[in-house]
Short mmCIF file of C-alpha atoms in Angstrom, two decimals:
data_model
loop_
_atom_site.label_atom_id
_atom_site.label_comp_id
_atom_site.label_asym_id
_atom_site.label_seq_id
_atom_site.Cartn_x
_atom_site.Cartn_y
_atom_site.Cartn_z
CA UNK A 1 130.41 119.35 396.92
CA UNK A 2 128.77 116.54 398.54
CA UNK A 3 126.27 117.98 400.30
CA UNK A 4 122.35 117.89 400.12
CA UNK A 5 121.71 119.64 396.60
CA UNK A 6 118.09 120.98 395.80
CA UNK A 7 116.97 122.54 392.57
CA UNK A 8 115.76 124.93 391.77
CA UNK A 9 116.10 127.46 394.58
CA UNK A 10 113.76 129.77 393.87
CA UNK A 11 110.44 129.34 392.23
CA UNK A 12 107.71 131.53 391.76
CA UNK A 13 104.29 130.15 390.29
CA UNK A 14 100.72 131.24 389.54
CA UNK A 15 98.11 130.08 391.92
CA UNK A 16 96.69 126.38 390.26
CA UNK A 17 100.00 125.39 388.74
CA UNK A 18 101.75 122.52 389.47
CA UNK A 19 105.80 122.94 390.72
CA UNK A 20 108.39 119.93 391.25
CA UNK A 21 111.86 119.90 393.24
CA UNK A 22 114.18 118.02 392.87
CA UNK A 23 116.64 116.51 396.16
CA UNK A 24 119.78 114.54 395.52
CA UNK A 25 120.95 113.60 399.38
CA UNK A 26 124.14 113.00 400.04
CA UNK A 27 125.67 109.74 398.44
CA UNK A 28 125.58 107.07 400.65
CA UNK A 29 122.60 108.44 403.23
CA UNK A 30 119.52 105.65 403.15
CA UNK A 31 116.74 108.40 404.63
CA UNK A 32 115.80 111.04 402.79
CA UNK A 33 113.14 113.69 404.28
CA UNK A 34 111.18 116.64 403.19
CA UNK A 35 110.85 119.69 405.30
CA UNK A 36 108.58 122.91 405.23
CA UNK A 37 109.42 126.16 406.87
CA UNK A 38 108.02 129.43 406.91
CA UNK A 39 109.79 132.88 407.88
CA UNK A 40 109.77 132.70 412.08
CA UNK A 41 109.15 128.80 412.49
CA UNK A 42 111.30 126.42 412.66
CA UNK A 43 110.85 123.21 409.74
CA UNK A 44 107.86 120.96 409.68
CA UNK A 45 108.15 117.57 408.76
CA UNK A 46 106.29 116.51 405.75
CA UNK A 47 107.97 113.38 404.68
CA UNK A 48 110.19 110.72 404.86
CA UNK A 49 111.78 107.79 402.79
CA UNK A 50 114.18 104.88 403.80
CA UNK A 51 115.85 103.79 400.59
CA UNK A 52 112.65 104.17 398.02
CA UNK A 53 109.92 103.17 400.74
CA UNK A 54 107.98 105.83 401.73
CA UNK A 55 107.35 105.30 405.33
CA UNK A 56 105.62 108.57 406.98
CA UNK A 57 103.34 111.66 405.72
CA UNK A 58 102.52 114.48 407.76
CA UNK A 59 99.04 115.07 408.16
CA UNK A 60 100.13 118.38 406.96
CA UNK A 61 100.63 117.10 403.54
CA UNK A 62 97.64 117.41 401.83
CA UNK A 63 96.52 115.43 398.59
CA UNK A 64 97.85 118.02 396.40
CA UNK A 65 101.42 117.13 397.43
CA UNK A 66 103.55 114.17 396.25
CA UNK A 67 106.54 112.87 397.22
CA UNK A 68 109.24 110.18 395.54
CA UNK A 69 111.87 108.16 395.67
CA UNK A 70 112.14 106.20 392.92
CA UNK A 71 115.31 104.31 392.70
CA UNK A 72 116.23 105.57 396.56
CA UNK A 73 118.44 107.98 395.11
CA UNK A 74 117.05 111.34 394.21
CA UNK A 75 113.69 112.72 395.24
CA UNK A 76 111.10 114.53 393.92
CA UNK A 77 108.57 116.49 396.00
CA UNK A 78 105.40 117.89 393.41
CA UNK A 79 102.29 120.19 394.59
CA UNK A 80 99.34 120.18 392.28
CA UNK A 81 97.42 123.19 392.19
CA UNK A 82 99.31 125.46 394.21
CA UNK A 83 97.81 127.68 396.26
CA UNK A 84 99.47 131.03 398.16
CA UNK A 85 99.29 129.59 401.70
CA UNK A 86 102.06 126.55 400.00
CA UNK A 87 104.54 129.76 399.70
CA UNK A 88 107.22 128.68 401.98
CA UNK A 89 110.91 126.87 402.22
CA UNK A 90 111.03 123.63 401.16
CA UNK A 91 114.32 121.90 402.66
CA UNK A 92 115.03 118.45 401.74
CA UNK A 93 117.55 116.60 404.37
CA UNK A 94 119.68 112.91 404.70
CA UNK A 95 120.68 110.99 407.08
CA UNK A 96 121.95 107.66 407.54
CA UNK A 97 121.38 105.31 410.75
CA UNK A 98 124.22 103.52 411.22
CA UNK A 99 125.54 103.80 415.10
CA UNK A 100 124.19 106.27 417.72
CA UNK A 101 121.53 108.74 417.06
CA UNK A 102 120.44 110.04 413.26
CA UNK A 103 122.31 113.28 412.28
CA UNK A 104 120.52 115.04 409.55
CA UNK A 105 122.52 117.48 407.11
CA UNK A 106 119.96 119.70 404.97
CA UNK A 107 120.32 121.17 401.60
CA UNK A 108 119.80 125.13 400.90
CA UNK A 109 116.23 124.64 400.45
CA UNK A 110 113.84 125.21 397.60
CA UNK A 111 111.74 128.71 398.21
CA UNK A 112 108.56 128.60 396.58
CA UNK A 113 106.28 131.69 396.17
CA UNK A 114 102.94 131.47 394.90
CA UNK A 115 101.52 134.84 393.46
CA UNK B 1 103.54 114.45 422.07
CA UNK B 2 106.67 115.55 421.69
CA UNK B 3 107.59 119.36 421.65
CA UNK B 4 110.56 121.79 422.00
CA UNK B 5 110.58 125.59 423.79
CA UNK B 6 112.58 128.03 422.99
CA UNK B 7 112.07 131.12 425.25
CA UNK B 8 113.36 133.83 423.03
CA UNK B 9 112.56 134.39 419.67
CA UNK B 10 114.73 137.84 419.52
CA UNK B 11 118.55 138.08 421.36
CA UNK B 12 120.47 141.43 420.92
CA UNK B 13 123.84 141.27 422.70
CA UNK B 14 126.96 143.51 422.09
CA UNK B 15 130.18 141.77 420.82
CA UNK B 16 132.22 139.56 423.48
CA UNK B 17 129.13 139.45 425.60
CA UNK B 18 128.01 135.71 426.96
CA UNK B 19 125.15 133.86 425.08
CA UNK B 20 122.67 131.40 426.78
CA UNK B 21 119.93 130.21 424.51
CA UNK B 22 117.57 128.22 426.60
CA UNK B 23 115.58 124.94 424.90
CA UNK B 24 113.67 122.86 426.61
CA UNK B 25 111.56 120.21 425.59
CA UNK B 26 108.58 117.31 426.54
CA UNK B 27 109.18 113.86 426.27
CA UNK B 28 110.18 111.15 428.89
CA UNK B 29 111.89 108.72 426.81
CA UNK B 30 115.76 108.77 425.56
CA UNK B 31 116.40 111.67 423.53
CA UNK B 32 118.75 112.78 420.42
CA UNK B 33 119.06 116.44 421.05
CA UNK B 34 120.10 119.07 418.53
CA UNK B 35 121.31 122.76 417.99
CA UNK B 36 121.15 123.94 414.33
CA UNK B 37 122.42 127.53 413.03
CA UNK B 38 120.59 129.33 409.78
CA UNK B 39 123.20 132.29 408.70
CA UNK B 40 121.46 134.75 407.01
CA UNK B 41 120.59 133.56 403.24
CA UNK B 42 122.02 130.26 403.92
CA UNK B 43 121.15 126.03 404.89
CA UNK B 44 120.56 124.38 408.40
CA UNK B 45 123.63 123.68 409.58
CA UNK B 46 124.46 121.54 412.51
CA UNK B 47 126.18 122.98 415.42
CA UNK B 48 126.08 120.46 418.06
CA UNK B 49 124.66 117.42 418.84
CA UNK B 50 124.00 115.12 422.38
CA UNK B 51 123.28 111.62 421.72
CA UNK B 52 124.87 109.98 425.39
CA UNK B 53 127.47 110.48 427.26
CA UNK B 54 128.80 113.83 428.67
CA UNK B 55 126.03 115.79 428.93
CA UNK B 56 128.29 118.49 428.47
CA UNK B 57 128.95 118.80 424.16
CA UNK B 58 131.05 121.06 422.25
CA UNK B 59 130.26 122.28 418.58
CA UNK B 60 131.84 124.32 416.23
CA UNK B 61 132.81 127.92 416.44
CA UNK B 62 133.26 127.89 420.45
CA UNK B 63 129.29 126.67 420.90
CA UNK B 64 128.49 124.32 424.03
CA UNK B 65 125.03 122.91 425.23
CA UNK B 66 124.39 120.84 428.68
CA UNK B 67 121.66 118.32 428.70
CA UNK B 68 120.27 118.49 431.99
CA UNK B 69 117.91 115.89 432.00
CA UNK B 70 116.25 116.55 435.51
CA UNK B 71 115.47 119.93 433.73
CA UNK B 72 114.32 118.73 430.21
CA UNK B 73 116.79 121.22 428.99
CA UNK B 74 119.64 121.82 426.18
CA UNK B 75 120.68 125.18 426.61
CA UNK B 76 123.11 126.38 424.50
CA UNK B 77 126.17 128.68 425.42
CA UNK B 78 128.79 131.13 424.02
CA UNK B 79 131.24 132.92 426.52
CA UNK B 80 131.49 135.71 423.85
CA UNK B 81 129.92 136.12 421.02
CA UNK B 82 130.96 137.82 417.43
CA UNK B 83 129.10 139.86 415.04
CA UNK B 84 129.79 136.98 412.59
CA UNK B 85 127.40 134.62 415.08
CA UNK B 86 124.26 136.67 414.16
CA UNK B 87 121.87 134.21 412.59
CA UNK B 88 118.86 131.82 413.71
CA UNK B 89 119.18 129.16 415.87
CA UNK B 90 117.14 125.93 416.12
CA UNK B 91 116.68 123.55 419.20
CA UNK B 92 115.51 120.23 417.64
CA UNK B 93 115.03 116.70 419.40
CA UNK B 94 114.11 113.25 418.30
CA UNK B 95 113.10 110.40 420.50
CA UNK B 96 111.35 107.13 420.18
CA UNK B 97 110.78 107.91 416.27
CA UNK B 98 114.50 107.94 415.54
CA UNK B 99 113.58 110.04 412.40
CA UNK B 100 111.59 112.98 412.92
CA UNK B 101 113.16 116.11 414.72
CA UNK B 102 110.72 118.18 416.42
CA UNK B 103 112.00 121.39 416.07
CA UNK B 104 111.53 124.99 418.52
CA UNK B 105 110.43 127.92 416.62
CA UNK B 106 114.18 129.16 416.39
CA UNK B 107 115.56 132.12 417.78
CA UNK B 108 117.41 135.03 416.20
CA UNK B 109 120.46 136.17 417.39
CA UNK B 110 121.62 139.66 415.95
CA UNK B 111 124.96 140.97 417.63
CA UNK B 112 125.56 144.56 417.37
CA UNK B 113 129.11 145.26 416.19
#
């Protein structure tokens, strides 16, 4: 498969621990983004990398969360100190610009649930 | 800013009926414009997309959407549905960012068998 692959795909955590994912994009995409959603919305952007540059945060991303790209590869996405309102979906995505437009695929998403 | 409307958030229709899912969205500049389709349990996955050209697209599994730009709208169409089409489905746009989608708040679609 050469999708978007995200590990681990479930996750649940004690309020004040500290969870990673993990995002491999699809092979030859240059962007790489982090997503949040919640049960009725529709995903929030929380990130985004071209090649290993981070270019944009979300003002929704709060100190607590980290994001990288180290070799512009995979990514990780950590939050520090979790707290229940960070329970949600978190969908990693690719793209890469080359001609019209930007299509983004997504990966199954990471569901986190802080207890 | 940029932002996308979906009217309904909850679509019951009987199999074979006609979908219209109505998006519209804010933002004066050129547009990318997007339908994505959440199956129950599963991934985002793209349905359509309208970068230029005829305004009138075609997706996968029989799905259509018309950009009318006077309008500000993508709506997206099905002349008859199947139980297999319930799921959520996501208007999303991008403009002068080129990156970020701005995304409607999705609506579900549960046909009755």
């Amino acid at each position: 498969d050469t999708g978007v692959s995200q590990d681990p795909r479930h996750k649940i955590t004690k309020r004040g621990q500290n969870v990673t994912f993990r995002c491999d994009p699809i092979s030859e995409h240059n962007r790489l983004y982090w997503y949040r959603q919640t049960l009725g919305q529709g995903p929030e952007f929380l990130t985004y990398f071209q090649n290993e540059a981070q270019l944009e945060k979300s003002r929704l991303l709060s100190d607590r969360f980290s994001a990288e790209r180290p070799k512009g590869s995979f990514s990780t996405l950590e939050i520090q100190r979790t707290e229940q309102g960070d329970s949600a979906m978190y969908l990693c995505a690719s793209s890469n610009q080359r001609g019209a437009g930007n299509t983004i695929y997504f990966g199954e998403g990471s569901w986190l649930t802080v207890v | 800013a940029q932002s996308v409307s979906q009217h309904n958030h909850h679509v019951i229709l009987s199999e074979a009926a006609s979908l219209e899912l109505g998006c519209n969205y804010s933002y004066g500049g050129t547009v990318n414009l997007f339908w994505y389709v959440q199956y129950p349990g599963q991934h985002l996955q793209l349905l359509l997309k309208y970068f230029s050209g005829d305004p009138l697209v075609k997706g996968i599994k029989g799905f259509e959407a018309e950009f009318i730009k006077s309008k500000f709208s993508f709506n997206l169409r099905k002349p008859s549905v199947q139980w297999s089409d319930t799921a959520e489905y996501f208007c999303a746009v991008n403009g002068d960012s080129n990156y970020q989608l701005i995304w409607g708040a999705g609506t579900k679609l549960i046909i009755k068998p």
